[in-house]
Amino acid sequence: MADRPGGTSVTPPTGHTLAFTRSSDQDDLPHATKRYQYIHQGALIATYADSANRKMADHLRKFETMFTLTPQRMRMIVEAFKDALETGLAKRDQVVPMIPTYVFGWPTGKETGNYLAVDLGGTNLRVCLVTLQGDGKFEITQSKYRLSEEQKQDDGQLLFDFCAECLKAFIDLNIESGVIENDAVLPLGFTFSYPCSQDRIDHGELIRWTKGFGAPNTEGHDVVAMFRKSLEKLSVPAEVVALTCDTTGTLIASHYVNPKTKIACIFGTGCNAAYMEYVRDIPKLTALNIDPNAEIAINCEWGAFDSFEHEHLPRTKYDLVIDETSNKPGEQAFEKLISGRYLGEILRLIICELIDEGVIFLGQNTYKVEIPYSFDTAFLSLMESDPTDELLMIIGIFTHFFALETTLAERQFFRALAKLVGRRAARLSACGIAAIVSKMGYLEEGCAVGADGSLYNKYPGFADRVHEGLQDIFGEKGRNIVTYHAEDGSGIGSAIVAAMTKIRKEANLYNDL
Ligand code: BGC
């Protein structure tokens, strides 16, 4: 009898030899693709054809129940979400902090000039030179620098020193090529995409690191002051005029080119949303005496929804493991169910459980897939978008990255799991959008939602699933809410925010904010 290619026979304690052959890869779930044959003293005792696939089919049904959100459940989440948004606007230091960004109102599209933008947000550090040309037009030159895992955990000031070094190198290069004038000190928008409580636009105390960052001596500190210190140390000719985050930048940049935009979302390594709120509806700002009819962009930091108490979101045992083993247990509860940093890990934990239960990869060496965070969320995208009948892409992922052989039935099973995890993320994202829409009363007139981030841009069907979720929540009217691929918020958006701030300060409007 032939062994499974690359596989082995194993001898369980009973003394029986458990060998397996691989049957046709063409079979569909729940038909057989794998047969187990017990051989005792050379005699074939029993054949358990179909057993593994039956198990997979049973598991799939279980996972479907676990990961599916009914419209009714979604509506309950939306209600709780709306309450959290209101509470965050009413009082300081709430779970969903609803941060007033001191970006007052929308850009006019007439903003002009040269601005630097530094974007520290997740995987990369990006520095940009943005030329705003007015009429919603712009030009951008940029460089990207990879951040190492060590840098994310190293002392915070060193991280800002690195930002300053990269910016200096970028400026020098652009001076050499004549793009930046030699003695210019350019205004800079600093996109720092982690929750910071702000008292004014060029200040922000880091509430907590997210997305796996953990650099000590940064939480509770003003990150603008820290960055300025690094800029001074290296004599970098740049003046930080505004601190912003990727969602606020996305809101502003998207509105610059599409004035129908009212909400911006990021679905990437982390997740978050921003929108424009009337000052009269932000009770915690009352003491500042700002015109109640003025508008101010709110950085929701919605990734924190349902943190600590865990009352509203449907968390599976895999989500609990992710939370408990993260560097920030209890925090970013919503983000941990949705964002690109975690989706691959959710699937990996399911796979590991099925390995332990002997449902998949029997007799294969599974150590590679047992490494935490080894299963990239990009694999889920690739698995879902594999166009071949044989699911060749999935074969490639498992053989190349994990040295594992798969049957077609297993690959179909994994693809179905990826779909469940991805679909839940999109439907939960729809709940967040629906909460803002419903709170602001945008449903009737409709609105555009500028969205960005790797999940939104690269995960097949993510946007469609968000739209489907919005219709499940709102019925037909849900069609009035349309997401679209947003403008680059962390580069262009940050520059526009810097420009708006300069204009506001030159006009002596809320000068100390
Ligand atoms: C951060 C937000 C950010 C989002 C998307 C979250 O982890 O807290 O500030 O907007 O990720 O990058």
XYZ file of C-alpha atoms and ligand atoms in Angstrom:
525
model
C 0.000 0.000 0.000
C 1.331 3.437 -0.896
C 1.943 5.989 1.798
C 0.721 9.503 1.457
C 3.332 11.319 -0.580
C 5.858 12.759 1.776
C 3.919 11.302 4.674
C 4.746 8.495 7.045
C 3.167 5.561 8.771
C 2.679 6.027 12.458
C 2.394 3.361 15.100
C -0.126 4.183 17.784
C 0.317 2.672 21.251
C -2.113 -0.143 20.329
C 0.552 -1.653 18.107
C -1.561 -1.094 15.036
C 0.129 0.599 12.168
C -1.798 3.581 10.999
C -0.983 4.266 7.411
C -2.823 6.438 5.025
C -3.104 6.726 1.323
C -4.175 9.741 -0.501
C -7.135 9.179 -2.767
C -8.382 11.393 -5.547
C -7.781 15.085 -4.992
C -10.815 15.797 -7.124
C -13.377 14.928 -4.477
C -15.450 17.656 -2.944
C -16.337 18.047 0.686
C -17.874 16.038 2.261
C -16.673 13.156 0.095
C -13.583 11.147 0.886
C -10.134 12.198 -0.066
C -8.237 10.370 2.608
C -8.495 6.791 3.773
C -7.129 5.399 7.004
C -6.344 1.753 7.089
C -5.468 -0.128 10.212
C -3.113 -2.973 9.498
C -2.566 -5.508 12.234
C -0.026 -8.252 11.732
C -0.215 -7.698 8.040
C -3.973 -7.998 7.883
C -6.243 -5.217 6.851
C -8.639 -4.743 9.738
C -10.769 -1.809 8.714
C -10.937 1.032 6.335
C -12.318 4.292 7.579
C -12.926 5.976 4.307
C -14.500 9.406 4.506
C -13.884 9.752 8.203
C -11.560 12.777 8.016
C -13.796 14.536 5.574
C -16.880 13.848 7.574
C -15.076 15.363 10.529
C -14.136 18.406 8.463
C -17.729 18.834 7.306
C -18.929 18.614 10.928
C -16.324 21.136 11.995
C -17.277 23.466 9.192
C -20.881 23.490 10.350
C -19.697 24.275 13.879
C -17.471 27.117 12.651
C -20.281 28.500 10.532
C -22.404 28.866 13.637
C -19.505 30.348 15.592
C -18.485 32.973 13.036
C -21.806 33.963 11.483
C -23.435 37.194 12.571
C -27.185 37.377 12.042
C -28.723 40.737 11.070
C -30.419 40.845 14.453
C -27.142 40.386 16.297
C -25.562 43.056 14.114
C -28.305 45.525 14.994
C -27.708 44.881 18.694
C -24.007 45.563 18.220
C -24.811 48.788 16.354
C -26.955 50.023 19.258
C -24.232 49.317 21.804
C -21.664 50.898 19.478
C -23.756 54.070 19.178
C -23.928 54.334 22.978
C -20.146 53.957 23.171
C -19.671 56.760 20.615
C -21.990 59.073 22.581
C -20.270 58.283 25.875
C -16.882 59.008 24.328
C -18.100 62.415 23.156
C -19.624 63.234 26.524
C -16.721 62.417 28.820
C -12.956 62.163 28.681
C -11.042 58.904 29.135
C -13.746 56.563 27.869
C -13.222 53.139 26.291
C -13.925 54.516 22.821
C -12.094 57.815 23.312
C -13.702 59.833 20.455
C -10.725 62.145 20.151
C -11.375 65.718 18.996
C -8.547 66.283 16.520
C -8.724 70.097 16.300
C -9.093 69.785 12.550
C -11.852 72.335 12.112
C -14.210 71.586 9.247
C -13.512 70.448 5.699
C -10.722 71.581 3.394
C -11.743 74.062 0.730
C -9.668 72.442 -2.005
C -7.819 75.763 -2.334
C -5.032 74.799 0.074
C -1.633 75.193 -1.587
C 2.069 74.886 -0.794
C 4.822 72.391 0.029
C 4.460 70.202 3.099
C 6.362 67.344 4.625
C 4.496 64.359 5.991
C 5.853 61.655 8.265
C 3.677 58.581 8.632
C 4.301 56.155 11.485
C 1.464 53.698 11.481
C 2.265 50.023 11.341
C 4.560 48.087 9.100
C 6.489 50.937 7.491
C 7.669 54.422 8.153
C 6.933 56.742 5.261
C 8.191 60.249 4.607
C 6.612 62.406 1.923
C 6.919 65.750 0.285
C 3.487 66.898 -0.824
C 2.838 69.846 -3.092
C -0.768 70.985 -2.823
C -1.653 72.758 -6.043
C -5.210 73.832 -5.179
C -8.428 72.690 -6.893
C -8.053 69.283 -5.261
C -4.758 68.652 -7.107
C -1.463 67.583 -5.607
C 1.919 65.984 -6.258
C 3.719 63.634 -3.912
C 7.282 62.303 -3.612
C 7.898 59.693 -0.953
C 10.256 57.142 0.571
C 9.407 54.120 2.683
C 11.516 52.545 5.398
C 10.815 49.164 6.931
C 10.452 49.071 10.711
C 11.962 46.072 12.417
C 10.152 44.185 15.182
C 12.965 45.266 17.540
C 12.355 48.937 16.791
C 8.702 48.519 17.719
C 9.720 47.319 21.185
C 12.824 49.471 21.696
C 12.819 52.703 23.701
C 10.286 55.213 22.313
C 12.753 58.068 21.896
C 14.876 55.824 19.660
C 11.845 55.245 17.446
C 11.391 59.002 17.011
C 15.146 59.382 16.424
C 14.773 56.876 13.593
C 11.861 58.895 12.140
C 14.011 62.041 12.307
C 16.997 60.294 10.661
C 14.862 59.032 7.790
C 13.301 62.460 7.327
C 16.725 64.104 7.310
C 17.990 61.686 4.661
C 14.861 62.318 2.587
C 15.182 66.110 2.831
C 18.902 65.986 1.927
C 18.125 63.884 -1.121
C 15.436 66.305 -2.260
C 17.674 69.318 -1.666
C 20.334 67.669 -3.825
C 17.872 67.122 -6.635
C 16.611 70.698 -6.302
C 13.056 69.768 -5.229
C 13.439 71.354 -1.773
C 15.167 74.738 -1.380
C 18.375 74.651 0.617
C 17.388 76.918 3.525
C 13.686 76.063 3.659
C 12.088 74.958 6.937
C 9.011 73.134 5.752
C 5.793 72.681 7.738
C 5.228 69.055 8.648
C 2.152 66.947 9.293
C 2.920 64.030 11.594
C 0.640 61.039 11.082
C 0.922 58.909 14.173
C -1.726 56.207 13.959
C -2.134 55.168 17.558
C -4.646 56.588 20.034
C -3.440 59.903 21.453
C -5.480 62.251 23.602
C -5.090 65.748 22.208
C -5.428 69.144 23.894
C -4.451 70.947 20.700
C -3.481 70.008 17.184
C 0.262 69.823 17.780
C 0.056 67.736 20.918
C -0.954 64.142 21.646
C -0.392 61.912 24.648
C -0.200 58.304 23.630
C -3.034 56.498 25.408
C -1.799 53.043 24.462
C 0.217 51.343 21.796
C -1.780 49.143 19.432
C -0.947 46.770 16.544
C 1.810 44.972 18.461
C 3.944 48.054 19.204
C 5.250 48.258 22.732
C 8.100 50.812 22.793
C 8.587 51.752 26.460
C 8.618 55.344 27.751
C 6.037 56.501 25.218
C 2.580 55.754 26.651
C 1.428 58.789 28.616
C 3.974 61.030 26.848
C 3.383 63.756 24.254
C 4.583 62.163 21.026
C 4.929 65.536 19.281
C 7.308 66.750 21.979
C 9.282 63.505 21.632
C 9.471 63.845 17.848
C 10.466 67.527 18.079
C 13.271 66.542 20.454
C 14.612 64.089 17.855
C 14.273 66.658 15.040
C 16.210 69.204 17.077
C 18.906 66.727 17.989
C 19.551 66.051 14.295
C 18.913 69.675 13.179
C 16.221 68.598 10.731
C 14.733 71.647 8.954
C 11.066 70.833 9.591
C 8.381 72.284 11.844
C 5.671 69.974 13.178
C 2.444 71.951 12.774
C -0.118 69.180 13.137
C -0.423 65.719 14.633
C -2.953 63.561 12.893
C -3.848 59.921 12.507
C -4.404 57.932 9.326
C -8.218 57.992 9.602
C -8.436 61.760 10.093
C -6.005 62.260 7.228
C -8.083 59.906 5.092
C -11.266 61.791 5.941
C -9.732 65.102 4.933
C -7.905 63.828 1.827
C -10.984 61.985 0.585
C -13.210 64.992 1.045
C -10.599 67.103 -0.790
C -11.303 65.054 -3.923
C -14.836 63.770 -3.193
C -16.913 66.216 -1.116
C -19.613 63.580 -0.553
C -17.285 61.816 1.880
C -18.508 62.018 5.452
C -16.762 59.091 7.101
C -13.304 57.582 6.664
C -12.224 54.132 7.764
C -8.978 52.230 7.871
C -9.106 48.450 7.585
C -5.452 47.461 7.665
C -3.065 46.199 10.326
C -5.366 48.085 12.691
C -8.848 49.481 12.213
C -10.433 52.811 12.987
C -12.811 55.520 11.733
C -13.107 59.301 11.695
C -15.971 61.649 10.856
C -16.929 65.320 11.259
C -18.923 66.301 14.350
C -20.587 69.525 15.480
C -18.896 71.053 18.528
C -22.334 71.444 20.133
C -22.602 67.653 20.149
C -19.277 67.144 21.936
C -20.147 67.882 25.576
C -16.602 67.253 26.796
C -15.403 70.318 24.825
C -17.873 72.769 26.399
C -15.223 74.465 28.556
C -13.211 75.500 25.487
C -15.825 78.001 24.279
C -15.602 76.996 20.664
C -18.447 78.125 18.381
C -21.077 75.377 18.913
C -21.805 75.347 15.198
C -18.186 74.775 14.271
C -17.304 71.288 13.066
C -14.372 69.265 14.269
C -13.038 65.951 12.993
C -13.373 63.133 15.495
C -10.875 60.304 15.537
C -13.111 57.593 17.046
C -10.404 55.032 17.841
C -13.187 52.491 17.495
C -10.770 49.565 17.627
C -11.205 49.867 21.395
C -14.966 49.234 21.298
C -16.029 46.648 23.921
C -12.541 46.468 25.448
C -12.140 45.310 29.038
C -15.813 44.498 29.730
C -16.391 42.372 26.617
C -20.163 42.683 26.762
C -21.217 43.065 23.165
C -18.956 41.374 20.659
C -19.238 37.681 19.866
C -15.791 36.382 20.751
C -14.866 32.777 20.012
C -12.343 30.792 22.014
C -9.758 31.639 19.326
C -10.376 35.355 19.852
C -9.869 34.841 23.572
C -6.514 33.167 22.967
C -5.421 36.029 20.715
C -6.417 38.535 23.337
C -4.860 36.731 26.269
C -1.559 36.082 24.511
C -1.283 39.605 23.060
C 0.969 42.262 24.555
C -2.217 44.167 25.480
C -4.793 41.742 26.924
C -8.297 43.185 27.227
C -7.544 46.103 24.888
C -8.585 46.795 21.268
C -11.358 44.176 21.475
C -13.055 45.242 18.228
C -9.778 45.567 16.342
C -8.720 42.054 17.377
C -11.753 40.583 15.569
C -11.307 42.641 12.438
C -7.893 43.871 11.545
C -5.208 42.410 9.341
C -2.864 41.876 12.242
C -5.146 39.187 13.695
C -7.208 37.440 10.993
C -4.413 35.102 9.896
C -3.753 34.223 13.515
C -7.423 33.331 14.077
C -7.268 30.858 11.189
C -3.933 29.494 12.394
C -5.350 28.801 15.843
C -8.242 26.861 14.300
C -5.794 24.871 12.161
C -3.675 24.056 15.229
C -6.715 22.847 17.134
C -7.663 20.545 14.254
C -4.105 19.229 14.124
C -4.284 18.427 17.841
C -7.584 16.652 17.307
C -6.054 14.569 14.523
C -8.422 15.919 11.884
C -5.782 17.306 9.531
C -2.123 16.811 8.627
C -1.900 13.439 10.347
C 1.663 12.167 10.278
C 3.109 15.395 8.917
C 5.521 17.650 10.701
C 3.435 20.691 11.603
C 5.933 22.725 13.607
C 6.020 25.618 11.145
C 2.306 26.324 11.310
C 2.464 26.051 15.082
C 4.558 29.231 15.297
C 2.337 32.113 16.514
C 1.540 34.716 13.861
C 3.170 32.614 11.141
C -0.067 32.600 9.143
C -0.221 35.971 7.438
C -3.608 37.545 6.768
C -2.442 37.932 3.151
C -2.708 34.117 2.954
C -6.433 34.377 3.667
C -6.795 36.853 0.798
C -4.846 34.545 -1.494
C -6.835 31.513 -0.399
C -10.127 33.233 -1.052
C -9.041 34.540 -4.435
C -7.445 31.306 -5.739
C -9.048 30.967 -9.196
C -8.005 27.364 -9.917
C -10.212 24.275 -9.475
C -7.339 22.486 -7.797
C -6.751 25.448 -5.467
C -3.121 25.588 -6.520
C -2.484 28.799 -4.646
C -3.440 27.095 -1.411
C -1.183 24.142 -2.243
C 1.610 26.679 -2.709
C 0.973 28.448 0.585
C 1.003 25.252 2.623
C 3.958 23.608 0.886
C 6.110 26.687 0.524
C 5.578 28.345 3.893
C 4.691 25.401 6.130
C 6.100 22.320 4.351
C 2.656 20.709 4.536
C 0.806 18.632 1.969
C -2.908 19.192 1.557
C -5.733 17.291 -0.093
C -8.257 19.145 -2.180
C -10.889 18.605 0.490
C -8.601 20.163 3.090
C -7.917 23.098 0.823
C -11.619 23.634 0.270
C -12.118 23.403 3.999
C -9.418 26.005 4.673
C -10.854 28.290 2.046
C -14.297 27.975 3.633
C -12.757 28.827 7.022
C -10.949 31.854 5.590
C -14.259 33.009 4.185
C -15.958 32.745 7.570
C -13.205 34.692 9.332
C -13.043 37.349 6.576
C -16.806 37.681 6.363
C -17.189 38.154 10.105
C -14.555 40.914 10.003
C -16.376 42.718 7.195
C -19.778 42.416 8.875
C -18.420 43.747 12.161
C -16.859 46.617 10.227
C -20.304 47.319 8.795
C -21.620 47.549 12.369
C -19.096 50.287 13.161
C -19.967 52.269 10.030
C -23.680 51.797 10.723
C -23.242 53.178 14.244
C -21.776 56.447 12.906
C -24.338 56.643 10.093
C -27.193 56.087 12.481
C -25.831 58.494 15.124
C -25.329 61.239 12.540
C -28.574 60.592 10.635
C -26.823 60.001 7.289
C -29.001 57.086 6.198
C -31.711 58.947 4.272
C -29.463 61.286 2.283
C -26.743 58.648 2.034
C -23.025 59.152 2.293
C -19.690 58.082 0.897
C -17.220 56.329 3.169
C -13.583 56.667 2.135
C -11.813 53.465 3.116
C -8.184 52.409 2.985
C -5.856 49.744 4.355
C -4.617 46.366 3.201
C -7.755 44.492 4.171
C -10.032 46.854 2.319
C -7.777 47.136 -0.712
C -6.524 43.599 -1.063
C -8.961 41.202 0.571
C -11.298 39.941 -2.154
C -14.938 40.721 -1.486
C -14.262 42.679 1.714
C -16.031 45.805 0.460
C -18.950 43.789 -0.950
C -19.372 42.068 2.375
C -19.352 45.403 4.202
C -22.085 46.629 1.838
C -24.060 43.423 2.299
C -23.727 43.900 6.070
C -25.010 47.470 5.837
C -28.079 46.212 3.989
C -28.629 43.517 6.594
C -28.598 46.228 9.245
C -30.584 48.942 7.477
C -32.552 47.020 4.832
C -32.754 48.529 1.321
C -31.663 51.944 2.597
C -28.302 50.436 3.484
C -27.526 50.856 -0.230
C -27.280 54.608 0.390
C -24.028 54.056 2.267
C -21.215 53.348 -0.153
C -17.586 52.732 0.661
C -14.886 53.518 -1.879
C -11.110 53.367 -2.022
C -9.930 56.537 -0.311
C -7.153 58.978 -1.005
C -3.840 58.533 0.767
C -4.687 59.982 4.146
C -1.341 59.623 5.838
C 0.539 61.500 3.122
C -1.811 63.826 1.245
C -4.279 64.051 4.137
C -1.597 64.907 6.627
C -0.287 67.676 4.328
C -3.784 69.120 3.879
C -4.305 69.080 7.662
C -0.988 70.924 8.062
C -2.090 73.450 5.432
C -5.517 73.944 7.054
C -3.837 74.459 10.427
C -1.458 77.075 9.032
C -4.351 78.930 7.431
C -6.414 78.754 10.645
C -3.570 80.037 12.798
C -2.740 82.824 10.351
C -6.398 83.838 10.641
C -6.054 83.780 14.457
C -8.819 81.247 14.845
C -8.533 79.155 18.021
C -4.848 79.924 18.033
C -4.067 77.900 21.125
C -5.837 74.761 19.896
C -4.927 52.731 15.891
C -5.573 53.863 15.132
C -5.361 53.681 13.655
C -5.776 52.297 13.220
C -5.521 52.058 11.742
C -5.364 51.389 15.338
O -4.664 50.363 15.978
O -5.241 52.805 17.257
O -5.031 55.108 15.525
O -6.108 54.655 12.973
O -5.079 51.329 13.952
O -4.195 52.210 11.405
